[in-house]
Amino acid sequence: MAKSSFSFSIEDSTSNQMSLTRKHYPFPEFEPRWQQHWVGTQVFRASNPGDPDFRPGAKKYFVLDMFPYPSGDGLHVGHVEGYTATDILARYHRLKGDNVLHPMGWDAFGLPAEQYAIKTGQHPRITTERNINNFRAQLQSLGFSYDWSREISTTDPEYFKWTQWIFLQLYNAWVNPLTNKAEPISTYTGSDPDSVRLAYVSNKPVNWCPELGTVLANEEVVDGKSEVGGFPVERRPMRQWMLRITSYAERLIADLDGLEWPESIKLLQRNWIGRSEGAEVRFEIEGVDASVTVFTTRPDTLFGATYLVLAPEHPLVEAITNTGQLKAVTSYKKACSSKSDLERTDLAKEKSGVFTGAYAMNPVNHERIPIWIADYVLTGYGTGAIMAVPAHDERDHEFAVAFDLPIIPVVTTADAFEGCFCGEGIAVNSGFLNGLQTLEAKAKIITWLEEKGLGQGTISYKLRDWLFSRQRYWGEPFPIVWENGSHRALSHEELPVEPPEMEDFKPTGTAEPPLSKASEWVRYAETAQRELNTMPQWAGSCWYYLRFCDPKNKDRFISAEAEQYWMGSQGTTGGVDLYVGGTEHAVLHLLYARFWHKVLFDLGHLTTPEPFQRLVNQGMILGDDGQKMSKSRGNVVNPDEVIAEYGADSLRLYEMFMGPLEHGKPWSTTGVEGVYRFLARVWRLAMTENHEGNYILSEDLAEQELTNAQRRMLHATIKKVTHDIESLSFNTAISQMMICTNEFTTAKPRPLEALRLFLPLLSPFAPHLTEELWSRLSTKFSGFDGLASQSQWPQWNEEYLTVDEISYAVQINGKVREHITVSVSADKETVEKAIFSNPSVAAHLEGKEIKKVVVVLGRLVNIVVVG
RNA sequence: GCCGACUUGGCGAAAUGGCAGACGCAAAGGACUUAAAAUCCUUUAUCCCGAAAGGGGUGUGUGGGUUCGAGUCCCACAGUCGGUACCA
C-alpha cells in the first residue's frame, strides 16, 4: 500500500475535504450514505410465503455464502471475493424480478474465542460479540445486499436450541436396514436401542490432543497433529459421543451424482468416504474354538495368502497368543498404544510386528499359516485383520521380506514387473480359479465362499463414524443427562441447554471437560448429572442454511412452508441454488451438512435429500508475491485500507476482474488502480466538475437517439454481461463493460438512453456508484426512477446486434493472407466468388494447384494448395 | 507413492476446433499544464528484410498424433500448486 502516488495520506485522514477532492470521484461521501440507506430501509429484505408483500409469481433464488467465523483479525480479502460473487448474483436476480434470499450470519462458537478468553480473562461471549460487530460493519462497508433481518449466530440460545433439538432427532433415530432410512427409535424392536442410535456413546480410542485439552475428529487431525495449532495428538480410549455417519456412506456417495458441484470436490468426497468392494473371509484358528474374519479387496488371491495379520488392538489377540510369544506380543502392543499417531506415521517406513504363535487354516487349500500382529493393520478399517498376500500387495510383500515369510505368486501378467505385482491378470497356483481373469476369479471365489459359509462379498468404507464431542467450554452443551451410568435425552421443553456462567473455563489438565468445574450446573437432579462435553464447531454450521429460511421461528427449526419454498426443487434436486465458499470445507462441513440434511429428510422434516444444489469454490487470493497471505510474510492486504483508498466498489470490482473466480490469483495494487480509473470514467460519463470544484451533471448528456453502432455496443454488452454473470465469468463481463464505457467517453452529445441501459448492468458489481449516478440523473431526467438496486435488468434485442458486412479472413494452407469484406447475407458460392476475384488472393495462388476450399460462413475461408 | 488442478507477452488474463494475446496493469512517446498530479491520444509477443510504406518467418511448458485448420481434441513426458497417505 505504501507504493504509489498517494503521499498525502496523513493529510487525507485529518482533512476530509482534502481527501474528497483528491479522489477521482467522491465515493467517500456517497458510499456510506447508500449503505445506510439500504440497511435502514431494508431494501434487500426477502419475504416469505405468508408475508404481506410476498409475490407468489416470483421465482425464488437462494444464494448463500459460507458464513464466517468472526475472528479478531477481521474480514480478509479472501472473504470479499466469494461474498462479492454471491452479491452480484443476488443483485442480478433481484433486478430480474426474482425473490432473492441472500442472508449472512456467524459461525461463532469455537476454539480461538475460548483460547483468547483464557489468555485475557474476558468471557468469550464478549469477544465474540465485539468481533461480530466488527465483521458486520466491515461487510456493510462493502455494500453487500444481505437481508440483515435474518442475521443469525450459532451462539445465540434461540439458534442452538434447535442445534440441540436436531441432536435429539439423531439420538432418537436409527437406520432401519430394511428401508436404509432413518426412522424413530420406537420402530426398533431389538433388545438394545443404544447400540443402533444415530447418536451413540463409544469408548473406543480417540484422537486426544493434550495441548488443546480436547479430542478431535479424524478429519481434524493432519499428519498426527491437530489441524488447529499443529499440536501432537495421541490415541486413547475415552467415553465419547459419536454420530453414525457411516450408515449414510452409500447414499452420500450416490447422491453426489445429481449435484452441480465441481467434479474435483465430488471426487474428494468419494475418496474420503472410500468405498471399496471386496469380501470377508473366515479363517479357523488352530487349537482354539475361534475364527478370524478378514476383509480383502482381492479374494481372488486367497490361494496366495501365506499368513494373517491382526491389528495390535484386535480383540482376539489375547485369546490366541501362545505362552511362548506372550511377552513379545504384550510389549509390542504396549509400544504401539503409547506411540502417538505422529510417531506411528514417522516409523511407518520400517514394517514392524510380532508372531502370536498361533496358526490359522487357509479355507481354500487347508494350508497352515501363521498369525502375526502388526501396526500396519488398522483397527478401525474393515475387520481389523487381513490375509497377507505378499506376492500381490506391496505392504504384505515388504513385511514378508522383513520377517522371511513365504511368498506365493497366484496372478500372472504378460507385462514385466519388479518385486510384487498388484494389478489384474490371470489366476495361477489357485486350484479351481486357475486361468480366470481377476474379475472372474473374484466373482467365482465369492460364490464359493458364500456357498461354503466361509465368507461373503462385502463393501467397506474408509469413512468412520463422526466423533461429535469436545472437551470445551465455548460450544453447544449436549441435551443429555446421566443417571445410574446410563444416558437419557432431555425433553424438547428443556431446550435450550445454555452453558453455565463460569469465570474459569481453562482446560482441567485431565480428560475432564471444563464444564465439570461448574458443579451446580452439572447437578441436574439428586441422582442425575449433565453431560459435560460440548458439540464441535461443525454442529452449528450443519444446518444454518435452513434457519436462514425462517430465522425467527419459535416453534420449529424451520416452518414447513418456508422449507418447501426456499429449499424447494423447482425442477432440480432442490436446496440452496448457489453456495460459494473455499475448498477447505470440501470434506468436513459439506459432508457433515449433507449427513444431517439426509437424516432430517428421512425423518420427514425436510422435503429434499440434498442441501446444496450448486456449489462453487472460489480460488485463494495470494499476496502480491504470489505466496499465501500471512502475517509472517507481511503480504496481507487489509480490505479496510483498500476501501479507504479506492472505495468499496473498486475493491469489489477488482476482485472480480482479477481472473476466473475458481482460480487462485495474486493481489496487485496497481490492478486496483486500473478498475478505480474505470469507475471514475463511468462517473464522468454523467458528471463533470464546475468552476467551484463541485460535481454537476454533464452538459454533454442529452435525449439523443443512439447511433446504430452505439446501440449495437449496448445490446452486445447486455447480452455478454447477462451470459457472463450466469456462468460466473465476472472478469469478462467487466472487460465488456470497460469496452462499452470507452466507446461512450468520447461521445458528444451523450445519449441518456445509454446510461439507462448501462447503469443497471454495472449495478451488481459497483452498486454505490450506480446508485449515486441513478439518483443524480433522476433530478433532471426521466427514466431513472426509484433505486438503481430496484430497477430492471435490461433485455437485449438480437436485431440490433446484426451487421451488414463481415470481414472474412482468407487463409492459404492455414495461414492468414488477406481480409476480404463480404455482405453478411452472402452464401458459400458468393463468398468464394468474392475471394477468388480478389487480385491479391489471386497473386498468392499464382502457379499453385487448388486442392480444396473450406468456407466457414461468417468467419473465414481456407484454401488448400500444393506447388 | 496415489488422486486432482494448472502451465498463453514484462505481469493479471481473453479466445462455441476457425484471424492467439480482447480487457486491464506496467513501460515508452506525445497532447494539456509555469510545473506536477489527474485526464486524453499513440506504441508495445518475438525474430528477419526494408530508409519508409510494407512484407516474411517463429510463437500458447516439451515431444508426437487427429484435422483443411489445434491454446482448445487424443497419447506420452516435464514443471508448478493443492489434496491424501500403510484403508488391505
PDB file of N, CA, C and O in Angstrom, chain A residues 507-555:
ATOM      1  N   PRO A 507      -8.847 -25.518  30.448  1.00  0.00           N
ATOM      2  CA  PRO A 507      -8.845 -26.984  30.473  1.00  0.00           C
ATOM      3  C   PRO A 507      -8.416 -27.461  31.861  1.00  0.00           C
ATOM      4  O   PRO A 507      -7.629 -26.803  32.536  1.00  0.00           O
ATOM      5  N   THR A 508      -8.952 -28.597  32.259  1.00  0.00           N
ATOM      6  CA  THR A 508      -8.665 -29.087  33.599  1.00  0.00           C
ATOM      7  C   THR A 508      -7.294 -29.723  33.693  1.00  0.00           C
ATOM      8  O   THR A 508      -6.821 -30.032  34.775  1.00  0.00           O
ATOM      9  N   GLY A 509      -6.679 -29.942  32.535  1.00  0.00           N
ATOM     10  CA  GLY A 509      -5.390 -30.623  32.550  1.00  0.00           C
ATOM     11  C   GLY A 509      -5.559 -32.131  32.488  1.00  0.00           C
ATOM     12  O   GLY A 509      -4.616 -32.861  32.267  1.00  0.00           O
ATOM     13  N   THR A 510      -6.765 -32.582  32.686  1.00  0.00           N
ATOM     14  CA  THR A 510      -7.055 -34.007  32.540  1.00  0.00           C
ATOM     15  C   THR A 510      -8.090 -34.140  31.419  1.00  0.00           C
ATOM     16  O   THR A 510      -8.383 -33.179  30.729  1.00  0.00           O
ATOM     17  N   ALA A 511      -8.622 -35.339  31.272  1.00  0.00           N
ATOM     18  CA  ALA A 511      -9.623 -35.555  30.242  1.00  0.00           C
ATOM     19  C   ALA A 511     -10.991 -35.004  30.656  1.00  0.00           C
ATOM     20  O   ALA A 511     -11.924 -35.002  29.868  1.00  0.00           O
ATOM     21  N   GLU A 512     -11.104 -34.515  31.882  1.00  0.00           N
ATOM     22  CA  GLU A 512     -12.362 -33.932  32.338  1.00  0.00           C
ATOM     23  C   GLU A 512     -12.621 -32.620  31.611  1.00  0.00           C
ATOM     24  O   GLU A 512     -11.776 -31.732  31.607  1.00  0.00           O
ATOM     25  N   PRO A 513     -13.797 -32.451  30.999  1.00  0.00           N
ATOM     26  CA  PRO A 513     -14.080 -31.191  30.314  1.00  0.00           C
ATOM     27  C   PRO A 513     -14.187 -30.029  31.297  1.00  0.00           C
ATOM     28  O   PRO A 513     -14.473 -30.254  32.480  1.00  0.00           O
ATOM     29  N   PRO A 514     -13.972 -28.816  30.827  1.00  0.00           N
ATOM     30  CA  PRO A 514     -14.045 -27.646  31.726  1.00  0.00           C
ATOM     31  C   PRO A 514     -15.409 -27.495  32.395  1.00  0.00           C
ATOM     32  O   PRO A 514     -15.490 -26.971  33.502  1.00  0.00           O
ATOM     33  N   LEU A 515     -16.485 -27.973  31.746  1.00  0.00           N
ATOM     34  CA  LEU A 515     -17.808 -27.833  32.357  1.00  0.00           C
ATOM     35  C   LEU A 515     -17.905 -28.571  33.694  1.00  0.00           C
ATOM     36  O   LEU A 515     -18.786 -28.291  34.499  1.00  0.00           O
ATOM     37  N   SER A 516     -16.976 -29.532  33.920  1.00  0.00           N
ATOM     38  CA  SER A 516     -17.020 -30.278  35.186  1.00  0.00           C
ATOM     39  C   SER A 516     -16.828 -29.347  36.371  1.00  0.00           C
ATOM     40  O   SER A 516     -17.214 -29.672  37.494  1.00  0.00           O
ATOM     41  N   LYS A 517     -16.238 -28.171  36.137  1.00  0.00           N
ATOM     42  CA  LYS A 517     -15.970 -27.249  37.248  1.00  0.00           C
ATOM     43  C   LYS A 517     -17.212 -26.478  37.689  1.00  0.00           C
ATOM     44  O   LYS A 517     -17.225 -25.870  38.744  1.00  0.00           O
ATOM     45  N   ALA A 518     -18.249 -26.477  36.812  1.00  0.00           N
ATOM     46  CA  ALA A 518     -19.484 -25.777  37.179  1.00  0.00           C
ATOM     47  C   ALA A 518     -20.390 -26.741  37.937  1.00  0.00           C
ATOM     48  O   ALA A 518     -21.399 -27.232  37.417  1.00  0.00           O
ATOM     49  N   SER A 519     -20.070 -26.990  39.167  1.00  0.00           N
ATOM     50  CA  SER A 519     -20.696 -28.110  39.881  1.00  0.00           C
ATOM     51  C   SER A 519     -22.212 -27.950  40.017  1.00  0.00           C
ATOM     52  O   SER A 519     -22.950 -28.923  39.933  1.00  0.00           O
ATOM     53  N   GLU A 520     -22.681 -26.733  40.199  1.00  0.00           N
ATOM     54  CA  GLU A 520     -24.131 -26.549  40.342  1.00  0.00           C
ATOM     55  C   GLU A 520     -24.878 -26.883  39.064  1.00  0.00           C
ATOM     56  O   GLU A 520     -25.946 -27.478  39.079  1.00  0.00           O
ATOM     57  N   TRP A 521     -24.276 -26.436  37.968  1.00  0.00           N
ATOM     58  CA  TRP A 521     -24.889 -26.674  36.653  1.00  0.00           C
ATOM     59  C   TRP A 521     -24.897 -28.170  36.339  1.00  0.00           C
ATOM     60  O   TRP A 521     -25.867 -28.695  35.819  1.00  0.00           O
ATOM     61  N   VAL A 522     -23.799 -28.830  36.706  1.00  0.00           N
ATOM     62  CA  VAL A 522     -23.647 -30.248  36.401  1.00  0.00           C
ATOM     63  C   VAL A 522     -24.725 -31.074  37.097  1.00  0.00           C
ATOM     64  O   VAL A 522     -25.274 -32.008  36.535  1.00  0.00           O
ATOM     65  N   ARG A 523     -25.065 -30.656  38.298  1.00  0.00           N
ATOM     66  CA  ARG A 523     -26.034 -31.420  39.075  1.00  0.00           C
ATOM     67  C   ARG A 523     -27.435 -31.119  38.553  1.00  0.00           C
ATOM     68  O   ARG A 523     -28.000 -30.067  38.782  1.00  0.00           O
ATOM     69  N   TYR A 524     -27.990 -32.070  37.824  1.00  0.00           N
ATOM     70  CA  TYR A 524     -29.292 -31.870  37.193  1.00  0.00           C
ATOM     71  C   TYR A 524     -30.414 -32.242  38.165  1.00  0.00           C
ATOM     72  O   TYR A 524     -31.439 -31.575  38.220  1.00  0.00           O
ATOM     73  N   ALA A 525     -30.177 -33.316  38.884  1.00  0.00           N
ATOM     74  CA  ALA A 525     -31.132 -33.758  39.907  1.00  0.00           C
ATOM     75  C   ALA A 525     -30.335 -34.536  40.944  1.00  0.00           C
ATOM     76  O   ALA A 525     -29.127 -34.724  40.773  1.00  0.00           O
ATOM     77  N   GLU A 526     -31.007 -34.974  41.935  1.00  0.00           N
ATOM     78  CA  GLU A 526     -30.330 -35.688  43.021  1.00  0.00           C
ATOM     79  C   GLU A 526     -29.400 -36.773  42.481  1.00  0.00           C
ATOM     80  O   GLU A 526     -28.251 -36.880  42.873  1.00  0.00           O
ATOM     81  N   THR A 527     -29.928 -37.525  41.528  1.00  0.00           N
ATOM     82  CA  THR A 527     -29.156 -38.670  41.036  1.00  0.00           C
ATOM     83  C   THR A 527     -28.729 -38.506  39.577  1.00  0.00           C
ATOM     84  O   THR A 527     -28.270 -39.450  38.953  1.00  0.00           O
ATOM     85  N   ALA A 528     -28.927 -37.332  39.033  1.00  0.00           N
ATOM     86  CA  ALA A 528     -28.632 -37.156  37.595  1.00  0.00           C
ATOM     87  C   ALA A 528     -27.673 -35.994  37.365  1.00  0.00           C
ATOM     88  O   ALA A 528     -27.825 -34.932  37.974  1.00  0.00           O
ATOM     89  N   GLN A 529     -26.674 -36.240  36.505  1.00  0.00           N
ATOM     90  CA  GLN A 529     -25.715 -35.195  36.159  1.00  0.00           C
ATOM     91  C   GLN A 529     -25.797 -34.887  34.656  1.00  0.00           C
ATOM     92  O   GLN A 529     -26.092 -35.772  33.852  1.00  0.00           O
ATOM     93  N   ARG A 530     -25.491 -33.651  34.343  1.00  0.00           N
ATOM     94  CA  ARG A 530     -25.480 -33.283  32.927  1.00  0.00           C
ATOM     95  C   ARG A 530     -24.260 -33.852  32.216  1.00  0.00           C
ATOM     96  O   ARG A 530     -23.200 -34.031  32.830  1.00  0.00           O
ATOM     97  N   GLU A 531     -24.419 -34.086  30.939  1.00  0.00           N
ATOM     98  CA  GLU A 531     -23.284 -34.411  30.060  1.00  0.00           C
ATOM     99  C   GLU A 531     -22.314 -33.233  30.091  1.00  0.00           C
ATOM    100  O   GLU A 531     -22.727 -32.073  30.001  1.00  0.00           O
ATOM    101  N   LEU A 532     -21.016 -33.528  30.198  1.00  0.00           N
ATOM    102  CA  LEU A 532     -20.026 -32.464  30.377  1.00  0.00           C
ATOM    103  C   LEU A 532     -19.376 -32.019  29.076  1.00  0.00           C
ATOM    104  O   LEU A 532     -18.746 -30.966  29.017  1.00  0.00           O
ATOM    105  N   ASN A 533     -19.494 -32.864  28.037  1.00  0.00           N
ATOM    106  CA  ASN A 533     -18.886 -32.489  26.759  1.00  0.00           C
ATOM    107  C   ASN A 533     -19.733 -31.443  26.052  1.00  0.00           C
ATOM    108  O   ASN A 533     -20.901 -31.233  26.387  1.00  0.00           O
ATOM    109  N   THR A 534     -19.135 -30.798  25.079  1.00  0.00           N
ATOM    110  CA  THR A 534     -19.885 -29.877  24.210  1.00  0.00           C
ATOM    111  C   THR A 534     -19.740 -30.361  22.769  1.00  0.00           C
ATOM    112  O   THR A 534     -18.912 -31.218  22.475  1.00  0.00           O
ATOM    113  N   MET A 535     -20.553 -29.766  21.897  1.00  0.00           N
ATOM    114  CA  MET A 535     -20.528 -30.184  20.496  1.00  0.00           C
ATOM    115  C   MET A 535     -19.376 -29.493  19.765  1.00  0.00           C
ATOM    116  O   MET A 535     -18.942 -28.417  20.159  1.00  0.00           O
ATOM    117  N   PRO A 536     -18.910 -30.097  18.667  1.00  0.00           N
ATOM    118  CA  PRO A 536     -17.834 -29.472  17.894  1.00  0.00           C
ATOM    119  C   PRO A 536     -18.372 -28.294  17.102  1.00  0.00           C
ATOM    120  O   PRO A 536     -19.580 -28.142  16.925  1.00  0.00           O
ATOM    121  N   GLN A 537     -17.444 -27.468  16.596  1.00  0.00           N
ATOM    122  CA  GLN A 537     -17.866 -26.248  15.891  1.00  0.00           C
ATOM    123  C   GLN A 537     -18.725 -26.555  14.671  1.00  0.00           C
ATOM    124  O   GLN A 537     -19.552 -25.748  14.264  1.00  0.00           O
ATOM    125  N   TRP A 538     -18.522 -27.757  14.087  1.00  0.00           N
ATOM    126  CA  TRP A 538     -19.273 -28.108  12.875  1.00  0.00           C
ATOM    127  C   TRP A 538     -20.770 -28.169  13.104  1.00  0.00           C
ATOM    128  O   TRP A 538     -21.554 -28.044  12.166  1.00  0.00           O
ATOM    129  N   ALA A 539     -21.175 -28.391  14.361  1.00  0.00           N
ATOM    130  CA  ALA A 539     -22.598 -28.609  14.638  1.00  0.00           C
ATOM    131  C   ALA A 539     -23.451 -27.441  14.141  1.00  0.00           C
ATOM    132  O   ALA A 539     -24.429 -27.633  13.421  1.00  0.00           O
ATOM    133  N   GLY A 540     -23.038 -26.237  14.524  1.00  0.00           N
ATOM    134  CA  GLY A 540     -23.839 -25.069  14.170  1.00  0.00           C
ATOM    135  C   GLY A 540     -23.927 -24.826  12.686  1.00  0.00           C
ATOM    136  O   GLY A 540     -24.942 -24.344  12.175  1.00  0.00           O
ATOM    137  N   SER A 541     -22.843 -25.163  11.951  1.00  0.00           N
ATOM    138  CA  SER A 541     -22.817 -24.892  10.518  1.00  0.00           C
ATOM    139  C   SER A 541     -23.473 -26.000   9.713  1.00  0.00           C
ATOM    140  O   SER A 541     -23.573 -25.900   8.499  1.00  0.00           O
ATOM    141  N   CYS A 542     -23.925 -27.059  10.395  1.00  0.00           N
ATOM    142  CA  CYS A 542     -24.546 -28.174   9.690  1.00  0.00           C
ATOM    143  C   CYS A 542     -25.940 -27.858   9.190  1.00  0.00           C
ATOM    144  O   CYS A 542     -26.474 -28.570   8.353  1.00  0.00           O
ATOM    145  N   TRP A 543     -26.563 -26.839   9.723  1.00  0.00           N
ATOM    146  CA  TRP A 543     -27.962 -26.611   9.347  1.00  0.00           C
ATOM    147  C   TRP A 543     -28.323 -25.138   9.254  1.00  0.00           C
ATOM    148  O   TRP A 543     -29.488 -24.800   9.082  1.00  0.00           O
ATOM    149  N   TYR A 544     -27.326 -24.233   9.310  1.00  0.00           N
ATOM    150  CA  TYR A 544     -27.637 -22.798   9.358  1.00  0.00           C
ATOM    151  C   TYR A 544     -28.388 -22.320   8.126  1.00  0.00           C
ATOM    152  O   TYR A 544     -29.207 -21.410   8.192  1.00  0.00           O
ATOM    153  N   TYR A 545     -28.093 -22.976   6.976  1.00  0.00           N
ATOM    154  CA  TYR A 545     -28.778 -22.584   5.738  1.00  0.00           C
ATOM    155  C   TYR A 545     -30.283 -22.795   5.868  1.00  0.00           C
ATOM    156  O   TYR A 545     -31.065 -22.092   5.228  1.00  0.00           O
ATOM    157  N   LEU A 546     -30.701 -23.751   6.686  1.00  0.00           N
ATOM    158  CA  LEU A 546     -32.136 -23.974   6.907  1.00  0.00           C
ATOM    159  C   LEU A 546     -32.736 -22.862   7.760  1.00  0.00           C
ATOM    160  O   LEU A 546     -33.817 -22.361   7.482  1.00  0.00           O
ATOM    161  N   ARG A 547     -32.000 -22.479   8.789  1.00  0.00           N
ATOM    162  CA  ARG A 547     -32.518 -21.467   9.706  1.00  0.00           C
ATOM    163  C   ARG A 547     -32.692 -20.124   9.006  1.00  0.00           C
ATOM    164  O   ARG A 547     -33.582 -19.345   9.344  1.00  0.00           O
ATOM    165  N   PHE A 548     -31.822 -19.834   8.025  1.00  0.00           N
ATOM    166  CA  PHE A 548     -31.936 -18.577   7.282  1.00  0.00           C
ATOM    167  C   PHE A 548     -33.314 -18.446   6.611  1.00  0.00           C
ATOM    168  O   PHE A 548     -33.793 -17.345   6.378  1.00  0.00           O
ATOM    169  N   CYS A 549     -33.927 -19.576   6.300  1.00  0.00           N
ATOM    170  CA  CYS A 549     -35.227 -19.540   5.621  1.00  0.00           C
ATOM    171  C   CYS A 549     -36.327 -19.052   6.553  1.00  0.00           C
ATOM    172  O   CYS A 549     -37.369 -18.600   6.085  1.00  0.00           O
ATOM    173  N   ASP A 550     -36.088 -19.181   7.850  1.00  0.00           N
ATOM    174  CA  ASP A 550     -37.156 -18.902   8.816  1.00  0.00           C
ATOM    175  C   ASP A 550     -36.530 -18.592  10.167  1.00  0.00           C
ATOM    176  O   ASP A 550     -36.766 -19.302  11.150  1.00  0.00           O
ATOM    177  N   PRO A 551     -35.718 -17.528  10.234  1.00  0.00           N
ATOM    178  CA  PRO A 551     -34.807 -17.357  11.382  1.00  0.00           C
ATOM    179  C   PRO A 551     -35.477 -17.019  12.707  1.00  0.00           C
ATOM    180  O   PRO A 551     -34.866 -17.190  13.746  1.00  0.00           O
ATOM    181  N   LYS A 552     -36.709 -16.551  12.661  1.00  0.00           N
ATOM    182  CA  LYS A 552     -37.325 -16.087  13.914  1.00  0.00           C
ATOM    183  C   LYS A 552     -38.327 -17.092  14.473  1.00  0.00           C
ATOM    184  O   LYS A 552     -39.009 -16.795  15.438  1.00  0.00           O
ATOM    185  N   ASN A 553     -38.430 -18.232  13.836  1.00  0.00           N
ATOM    186  CA  ASN A 553     -39.456 -19.201  14.227  1.00  0.00           C
ATOM    187  C   ASN A 553     -39.217 -19.724  15.647  1.00  0.00           C
ATOM    188  O   ASN A 553     -38.164 -20.281  15.935  1.00  0.00           O
ATOM    189  N   LYS A 554     -40.212 -19.558  16.506  1.00  0.00           N
ATOM    190  CA  LYS A 554     -40.081 -20.000  17.903  1.00  0.00           C
ATOM    191  C   LYS A 554     -40.523 -21.448  18.073  1.00  0.00           C
ATOM    192  O   LYS A 554     -40.190 -22.085  19.062  1.00  0.00           O
ATOM    193  N   ASP A 555     -41.319 -21.932  17.123  1.00  0.00           N
ATOM    194  CA  ASP A 555     -41.962 -23.235  17.318  1.00  0.00           C
ATOM    195  C   ASP A 555     -41.254 -24.387  16.624  1.00  0.00           C
ATOM    196  O   ASP A 555     -41.418 -25.542  17.008  1.00  0.00           O
TER     197      ASP A 555
END
